[in-house]
XYZ file of C-alpha atoms in Angstrom:
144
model
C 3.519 12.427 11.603
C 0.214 12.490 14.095
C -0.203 9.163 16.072
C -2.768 8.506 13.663
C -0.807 7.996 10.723
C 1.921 6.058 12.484
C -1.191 3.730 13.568
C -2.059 3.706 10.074
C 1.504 2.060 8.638
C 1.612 0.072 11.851
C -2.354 -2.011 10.540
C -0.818 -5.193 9.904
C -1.291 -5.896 13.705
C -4.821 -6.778 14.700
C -4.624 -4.401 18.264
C -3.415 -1.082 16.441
C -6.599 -1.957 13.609
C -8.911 -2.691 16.708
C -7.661 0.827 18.275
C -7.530 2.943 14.851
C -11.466 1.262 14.236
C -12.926 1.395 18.152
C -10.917 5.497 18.934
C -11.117 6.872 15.557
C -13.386 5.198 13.744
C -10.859 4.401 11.112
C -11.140 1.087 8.918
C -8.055 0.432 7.945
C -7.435 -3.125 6.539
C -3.971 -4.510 6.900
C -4.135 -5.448 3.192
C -4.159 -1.883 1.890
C -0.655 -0.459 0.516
C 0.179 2.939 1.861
C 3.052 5.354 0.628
C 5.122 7.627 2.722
C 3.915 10.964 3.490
C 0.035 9.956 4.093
C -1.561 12.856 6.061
C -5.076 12.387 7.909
C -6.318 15.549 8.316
C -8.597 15.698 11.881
C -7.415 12.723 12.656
C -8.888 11.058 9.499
C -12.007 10.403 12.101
C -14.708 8.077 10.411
C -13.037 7.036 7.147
C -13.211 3.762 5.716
C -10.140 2.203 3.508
C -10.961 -0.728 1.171
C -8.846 -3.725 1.178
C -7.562 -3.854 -2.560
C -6.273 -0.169 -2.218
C -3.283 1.534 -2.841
C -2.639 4.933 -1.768
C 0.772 6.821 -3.626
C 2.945 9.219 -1.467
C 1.898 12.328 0.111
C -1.790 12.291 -0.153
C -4.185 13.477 1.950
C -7.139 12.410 2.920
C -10.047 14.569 5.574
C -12.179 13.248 7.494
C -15.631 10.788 6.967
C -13.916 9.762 2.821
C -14.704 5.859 1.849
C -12.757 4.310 -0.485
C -14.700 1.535 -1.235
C -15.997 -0.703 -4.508
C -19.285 0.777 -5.893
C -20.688 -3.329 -6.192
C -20.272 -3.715 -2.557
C -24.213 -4.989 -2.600
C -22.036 -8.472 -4.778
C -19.832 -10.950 -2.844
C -16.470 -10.416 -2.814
C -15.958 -12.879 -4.929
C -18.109 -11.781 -7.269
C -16.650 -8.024 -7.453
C -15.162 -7.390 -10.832
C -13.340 -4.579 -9.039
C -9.269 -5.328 -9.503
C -7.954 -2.509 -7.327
C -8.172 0.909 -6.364
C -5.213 3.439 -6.531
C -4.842 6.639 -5.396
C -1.667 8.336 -7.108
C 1.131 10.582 -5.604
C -0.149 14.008 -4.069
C -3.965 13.846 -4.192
C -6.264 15.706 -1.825
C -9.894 14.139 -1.158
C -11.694 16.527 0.815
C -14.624 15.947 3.823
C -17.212 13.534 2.967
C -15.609 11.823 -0.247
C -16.668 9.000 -1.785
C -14.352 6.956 -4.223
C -15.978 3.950 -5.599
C -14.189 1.522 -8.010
C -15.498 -0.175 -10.659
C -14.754 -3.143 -12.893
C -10.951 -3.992 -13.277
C -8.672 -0.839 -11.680
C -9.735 2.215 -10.947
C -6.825 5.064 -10.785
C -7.256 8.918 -9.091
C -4.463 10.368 -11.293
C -1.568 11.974 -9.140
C -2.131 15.526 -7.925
C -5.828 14.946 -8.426
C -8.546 16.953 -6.041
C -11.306 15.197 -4.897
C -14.053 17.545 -3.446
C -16.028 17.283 -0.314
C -18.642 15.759 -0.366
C -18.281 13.781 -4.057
C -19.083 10.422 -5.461
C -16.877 9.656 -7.663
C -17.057 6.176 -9.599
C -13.987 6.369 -12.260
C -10.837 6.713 -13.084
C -9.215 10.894 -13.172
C -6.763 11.857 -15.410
C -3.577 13.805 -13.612
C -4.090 17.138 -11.745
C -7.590 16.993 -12.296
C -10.680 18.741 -10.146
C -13.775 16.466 -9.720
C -17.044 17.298 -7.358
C -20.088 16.746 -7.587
C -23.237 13.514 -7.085
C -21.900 12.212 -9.057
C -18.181 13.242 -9.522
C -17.624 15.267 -12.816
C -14.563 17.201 -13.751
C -14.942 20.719 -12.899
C -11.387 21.849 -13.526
C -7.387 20.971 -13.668
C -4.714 22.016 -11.123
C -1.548 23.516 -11.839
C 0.800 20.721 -11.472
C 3.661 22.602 -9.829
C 1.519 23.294 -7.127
């Protein structure tokens, strides 16, 4: 585990999000639920976590990927957005953009996001989505 990622699961305190936000560029809310086995790739530099979000075990995420709410232009209190999870083993790649919509939005487990996509709803399991915006362009083998 990089220092990074041990930064990550330490968030709750207000220094290690003020050092993961003013080194890395990292917004990483101390709200967020994070399984074991999260992996920044380069350092996860520039990516932005969205409170209501909950990430499974052993994903992966590169560097410059949002997960965000796609009515972020609405109050918070407004948002119809429930929650955002990210199941067990996904990869979103360079660039990523995973915006939730009304009620929960799920990335299925062993789901690949591609670099560079916007993708605004829910994936089905060991799925491949790219693409402005994010379509499914393929499955995954799911013993891989």
């Amino acid at each position: 585990m990089t220092l990074v990622e041990r930064l990550v699961y330490l968030r709750r305190f207000r220094v290690v999000r003020a050092i993961l936000s003013l080194v890395f560029g990292i917004d990483s809310p101390a709200q967020m639920v994070v399984g074991e086995g999260l992996r920044l790739v380069h350092s996860g530099r520039g990516t932005v976590f969205y409170p209501l979000t909950t990430i499974g075990t052993n994903v992966r995420i590169y560097h410059q990927v949002t997960l965000g709410r796609k009515d972020a232009h609405l109050p918070l209190g407004q948002s119809k957005m429930k929650r955002l999870i990210v199941g067990d083993d996904v990869v979103i790649f360079p660039g990523a953009k995973v915006l939730a919509g009304d009620g929960i939005t799920r990335i299925g487990n062993g789901t690949i996001v591609a670099a560079n996509a916007v993708l605004m709803c829910s994936t089905g399991d060991y799925e491949i989505w790219a693409g402005i915006p994010a379509r499914r362009v393929g499955v995954r083998d799911s013993a891989v």
